[in-house]
Short mmCIF file of N, CA, C and O in Angstrom, two decimals:
data_model
loop_
_atom_site.label_atom_id
_atom_site.label_comp_id
_atom_site.label_asym_id
_atom_site.label_seq_id
_atom_site.Cartn_x
_atom_site.Cartn_y
_atom_site.Cartn_z
N UNK A 25 84.68 100.03 81.60
CA UNK A 25 83.75 99.31 82.43
C UNK A 25 84.21 99.32 83.89
O UNK A 25 83.42 99.56 84.77
N UNK A 26 85.48 99.10 84.12
CA UNK A 26 86.00 99.09 85.49
C UNK A 26 85.88 100.49 86.10
O UNK A 26 85.48 100.62 87.25
N UNK A 27 86.20 101.52 85.32
CA UNK A 27 86.11 102.89 85.85
C UNK A 27 84.69 103.25 86.22
O UNK A 27 84.46 103.93 87.21
N UNK A 28 83.71 102.82 85.42
CA UNK A 28 82.31 103.12 85.74
C UNK A 28 81.91 102.45 87.04
O UNK A 28 81.23 103.05 87.87
N UNK A 29 82.36 101.23 87.24
CA UNK A 29 82.07 100.51 88.47
C UNK A 29 82.72 101.19 89.67
O UNK A 29 82.11 101.33 90.72
N UNK A 30 83.97 101.60 89.50
CA UNK A 30 84.69 102.28 90.57
C UNK A 30 84.02 103.61 90.90
O UNK A 30 83.83 103.95 92.06
N UNK A 31 83.66 104.36 89.86
CA UNK A 31 82.98 105.64 90.08
C UNK A 31 81.68 105.46 90.85
O UNK A 31 81.38 106.21 91.77
N UNK A 32 80.92 104.42 90.49
CA UNK A 32 79.65 104.15 91.18
C UNK A 32 79.90 103.79 92.64
O UNK A 32 79.16 104.22 93.52
N UNK A 33 80.94 103.02 92.90
CA UNK A 33 81.25 102.64 94.27
C UNK A 33 81.69 103.85 95.10
O UNK A 33 81.27 104.01 96.24
N UNK A 34 82.49 104.71 94.50
CA UNK A 34 82.92 105.93 95.19
C UNK A 34 81.72 106.81 95.51
O UNK A 34 81.59 107.33 96.62
N UNK A 35 80.81 106.94 94.55
CA UNK A 35 79.59 107.72 94.77
C UNK A 35 78.80 107.17 95.95
O UNK A 35 78.39 107.93 96.84
N UNK A 36 78.60 105.86 95.97
CA UNK A 36 77.84 105.24 97.06
C UNK A 36 78.55 105.43 98.40
O UNK A 36 77.91 105.68 99.42
N UNK A 37 79.87 105.33 98.40
CA UNK A 37 80.63 105.50 99.64
C UNK A 37 80.58 106.93 100.15
O UNK A 37 80.47 107.16 101.36
N UNK A 38 80.62 107.89 99.24
CA UNK A 38 80.50 109.29 99.64
C UNK A 38 79.13 109.53 100.27
O UNK A 38 79.02 110.13 101.34
N UNK A 39 78.08 109.05 99.62
CA UNK A 39 76.73 109.20 100.17
C UNK A 39 76.62 108.56 101.55
O UNK A 39 76.05 109.16 102.46
N UNK A 40 77.17 107.37 101.70
CA UNK A 40 77.11 106.68 102.99
C UNK A 40 77.82 107.48 104.07
O UNK A 40 77.29 107.66 105.17
N UNK A 41 79.01 107.97 103.80
CA UNK A 41 79.77 108.72 104.80
C UNK A 41 79.07 110.03 105.16
O UNK A 41 79.09 110.44 106.32
N UNK A 42 78.44 110.67 104.18
CA UNK A 42 77.69 111.90 104.47
C UNK A 42 76.50 111.58 105.37
O UNK A 42 76.26 112.26 106.36
N UNK A 43 75.77 110.53 105.02
CA UNK A 43 74.62 110.13 105.85
C UNK A 43 75.05 109.77 107.26
O UNK A 43 74.41 110.16 108.24
N UNK A 44 76.15 109.02 107.38
CA UNK A 44 76.64 108.61 108.70
C UNK A 44 77.11 109.80 109.53
O UNK A 44 77.06 109.74 110.76
N UNK A 45 77.56 110.86 108.88
CA UNK A 45 78.08 112.02 109.60
C UNK A 45 76.96 112.84 110.26
O UNK A 45 77.21 113.54 111.23
N UNK A 46 75.75 112.77 109.69
CA UNK A 46 74.66 113.59 110.20
C UNK A 46 74.76 115.05 109.80
O UNK A 46 73.96 115.87 110.24
N UNK A 47 75.71 115.36 108.95
CA UNK A 47 75.90 116.74 108.50
C UNK A 47 75.13 116.97 107.20
O UNK A 47 74.93 116.04 106.42
N UNK A 48 74.73 118.20 106.98
CA UNK A 48 74.02 118.52 105.74
C UNK A 48 75.03 118.81 104.63
O UNK A 48 76.19 119.12 104.89
N UNK A 49 74.54 118.72 103.40
CA UNK A 49 75.39 119.04 102.25
C UNK A 49 75.86 120.49 102.33
O UNK A 49 76.99 120.79 101.96
N UNK A 50 75.01 121.36 102.82
CA UNK A 50 75.37 122.77 102.95
C UNK A 50 76.50 122.95 103.97
O UNK A 50 77.44 123.71 103.72
N UNK A 51 76.41 122.26 105.09
CA UNK A 51 77.48 122.34 106.10
C UNK A 51 78.80 121.84 105.52
O UNK A 51 79.86 122.44 105.75
N UNK A 52 78.73 120.74 104.81
CA UNK A 52 79.93 120.16 104.22
C UNK A 52 80.53 121.11 103.20
O UNK A 52 81.74 121.39 103.23
N UNK A 53 79.71 121.62 102.31
CA UNK A 53 80.19 122.53 101.27
C UNK A 53 80.87 123.75 101.87
O UNK A 53 81.99 124.11 101.46
N UNK A 54 80.24 124.35 102.85
CA UNK A 54 80.81 125.55 103.48
C UNK A 54 82.13 125.23 104.17
O UNK A 54 83.10 125.98 104.06
N UNK A 55 82.19 124.10 104.86
CA UNK A 55 83.39 123.74 105.62
C UNK A 55 84.60 123.43 104.74
O UNK A 55 85.73 123.71 105.13
N UNK A 56 84.35 122.86 103.56
CA UNK A 56 85.50 122.47 102.74
C UNK A 56 85.71 123.36 101.52
O UNK A 56 86.59 123.11 100.70
N UNK A 57 84.89 124.40 101.40
CA UNK A 57 85.13 125.42 100.37
C UNK A 57 84.65 125.05 98.97
O UNK A 57 85.28 125.43 97.99
N UNK A 58 83.55 124.33 98.90
CA UNK A 58 82.94 124.03 97.61
C UNK A 58 81.48 124.42 97.67
O UNK A 58 80.98 124.80 98.72
N UNK A 59 80.79 124.33 96.56
CA UNK A 59 79.37 124.70 96.55
C UNK A 59 78.50 123.52 96.95
O UNK A 59 78.90 122.36 96.84
N UNK A 60 77.31 123.84 97.40
CA UNK A 60 76.32 122.82 97.74
C UNK A 60 76.02 121.97 96.50
O UNK A 60 75.84 120.76 96.59
N UNK A 61 75.98 122.61 95.34
CA UNK A 61 75.72 121.90 94.09
C UNK A 61 76.81 120.86 93.81
O UNK A 61 76.52 119.76 93.32
N UNK A 62 78.05 121.20 94.14
CA UNK A 62 79.15 120.26 93.92
C UNK A 62 79.00 119.04 94.82
O UNK A 62 79.18 117.90 94.37
N UNK A 63 78.64 119.24 96.07
CA UNK A 63 78.40 118.11 96.97
C UNK A 63 77.29 117.24 96.40
O UNK A 63 77.39 116.01 96.39
N UNK A 64 76.24 117.86 95.90
CA UNK A 64 75.13 117.11 95.30
C UNK A 64 75.60 116.31 94.09
O UNK A 64 75.16 115.18 93.88
N UNK A 65 76.50 116.89 93.31
CA UNK A 65 77.04 116.17 92.15
C UNK A 65 77.85 114.96 92.59
O UNK A 65 77.79 113.90 91.94
N UNK A 66 78.59 115.08 93.67
CA UNK A 66 79.33 113.92 94.20
C UNK A 66 78.37 112.82 94.63
O UNK A 66 78.64 111.64 94.42
N UNK A 67 77.25 113.21 95.21
CA UNK A 67 76.27 112.23 95.70
C UNK A 67 75.45 111.59 94.59
O UNK A 67 74.90 110.50 94.78
N UNK A 68 75.38 112.25 93.46
CA UNK A 68 74.59 111.72 92.34
C UNK A 68 75.47 111.01 91.32
O UNK A 68 74.95 110.39 90.39
N UNK A 69 76.79 111.13 91.47
CA UNK A 69 77.69 110.48 90.54
C UNK A 69 77.99 111.30 89.30
O UNK A 69 78.68 110.83 88.39
N UNK A 70 77.51 112.54 89.25
CA UNK A 70 77.78 113.39 88.09
C UNK A 70 79.18 113.98 88.13
O UNK A 70 79.67 114.48 87.13
N UNK A 71 79.84 113.91 89.30
CA UNK A 71 81.20 114.42 89.46
C UNK A 71 81.90 113.62 90.54
O UNK A 71 81.25 112.99 91.38
N UNK A 72 83.22 113.63 90.49
CA UNK A 72 84.05 112.99 91.52
C UNK A 72 84.98 114.06 92.09
O UNK A 72 85.45 114.93 91.36
N UNK A 73 85.26 114.01 93.39
CA UNK A 73 86.14 115.02 93.98
C UNK A 73 87.58 114.85 93.54
O UNK A 73 88.02 113.73 93.25
N UNK A 74 88.29 115.97 93.48
CA UNK A 74 89.73 115.91 93.26
C UNK A 74 90.36 115.30 94.51
O UNK A 74 89.71 115.19 95.56
N UNK A 75 91.62 114.94 94.44
CA UNK A 75 92.29 114.39 95.62
C UNK A 75 92.33 115.41 96.76
O UNK A 75 92.14 115.05 97.92
N UNK A 76 92.56 116.67 96.42
CA UNK A 76 92.59 117.71 97.46
C UNK A 76 91.23 117.84 98.14
O UNK A 76 91.14 117.93 99.37
N UNK A 77 90.17 117.81 97.35
CA UNK A 77 88.83 117.91 97.92
C UNK A 77 88.47 116.65 98.68
O UNK A 77 87.84 116.72 99.75
N UNK A 78 88.86 115.50 98.17
CA UNK A 78 88.61 114.24 98.88
C UNK A 78 89.27 114.27 100.25
O UNK A 78 88.68 113.86 101.25
N UNK A 79 90.48 114.79 100.32
CA UNK A 79 91.18 114.89 101.59
C UNK A 79 90.41 115.77 102.58
O UNK A 79 90.21 115.41 103.73
N UNK A 80 89.94 116.93 102.11
CA UNK A 80 89.16 117.83 102.97
C UNK A 80 87.85 117.17 103.39
O UNK A 80 87.44 117.29 104.55
N UNK A 81 87.22 116.49 102.46
CA UNK A 81 85.96 115.81 102.73
C UNK A 81 86.14 114.75 103.81
O UNK A 81 85.37 114.68 104.76
N UNK A 82 87.20 113.97 103.68
CA UNK A 82 87.46 112.92 104.67
C UNK A 82 87.76 113.50 106.04
O UNK A 82 87.25 112.99 107.05
N UNK A 83 88.52 114.56 106.09
CA UNK A 83 88.82 115.20 107.38
C UNK A 83 87.54 115.71 108.02
O UNK A 83 87.32 115.52 109.21
N UNK A 84 86.69 116.37 107.23
CA UNK A 84 85.47 116.94 107.79
C UNK A 84 84.49 115.86 108.22
O UNK A 84 83.82 115.99 109.24
N UNK A 85 84.41 114.77 107.45
CA UNK A 85 83.48 113.69 107.78
C UNK A 85 84.07 112.69 108.77
O UNK A 85 83.38 111.77 109.19
N UNK A 86 85.32 112.89 109.13
CA UNK A 86 86.02 112.01 110.06
C UNK A 86 86.01 110.55 109.57
O UNK A 86 85.62 109.63 110.28
N UNK A 87 86.42 110.40 108.31
CA UNK A 87 86.56 109.07 107.73
C UNK A 87 87.89 109.04 106.98
O UNK A 87 88.53 110.06 106.80
N UNK A 88 88.29 107.87 106.56
CA UNK A 88 89.54 107.76 105.81
C UNK A 88 89.25 107.71 104.32
O UNK A 88 88.12 107.38 103.90
N UNK A 89 90.26 108.00 103.52
CA UNK A 89 90.11 107.88 102.07
C UNK A 89 89.80 106.44 101.70
O UNK A 89 89.06 106.20 100.74
N UNK A 90 90.30 105.49 102.46
CA UNK A 90 89.98 104.07 102.21
C UNK A 90 88.49 103.82 102.32
O UNK A 90 87.94 103.00 101.60
N UNK A 91 87.83 104.51 103.26
CA UNK A 91 86.38 104.35 103.42
C UNK A 91 85.64 104.77 102.15
O UNK A 91 84.60 104.20 101.82
N UNK A 92 86.17 105.76 101.47
CA UNK A 92 85.52 106.27 100.26
C UNK A 92 86.00 105.52 99.01
O UNK A 92 85.20 105.13 98.18
N UNK A 93 87.31 105.33 98.92
CA UNK A 93 87.87 104.71 97.71
C UNK A 93 87.78 103.19 97.72
O UNK A 93 87.88 102.56 96.68
N UNK A 94 87.62 102.62 98.91
CA UNK A 94 87.54 101.17 99.05
C UNK A 94 88.76 100.48 98.46
O UNK A 94 88.65 99.51 97.72
N UNK A 95 89.92 101.06 98.74
CA UNK A 95 91.18 100.53 98.23
C UNK A 95 91.90 99.82 99.38
O UNK A 95 92.02 100.36 100.48
N UNK A 96 92.39 98.66 99.11
CA UNK A 96 93.14 97.91 100.12
C UNK A 96 94.58 97.78 99.71
O UNK A 96 94.91 97.67 98.57
#
């Protein structure tokens, strides 16, 4: 139950950071070396990024992992 809640929060945070960046899913995918479909899966909650991909995503979106993981 906790993991499902955390996964949902991470999904929402990823979507928020992508929207705030003004970048397209295609731009993000190309810049960090994943497919557009994978970015879409992150936004729909069907997949979660690995730590390596999360790091690249945060660098490209100019946000911190805390912004996505909501960990204090």
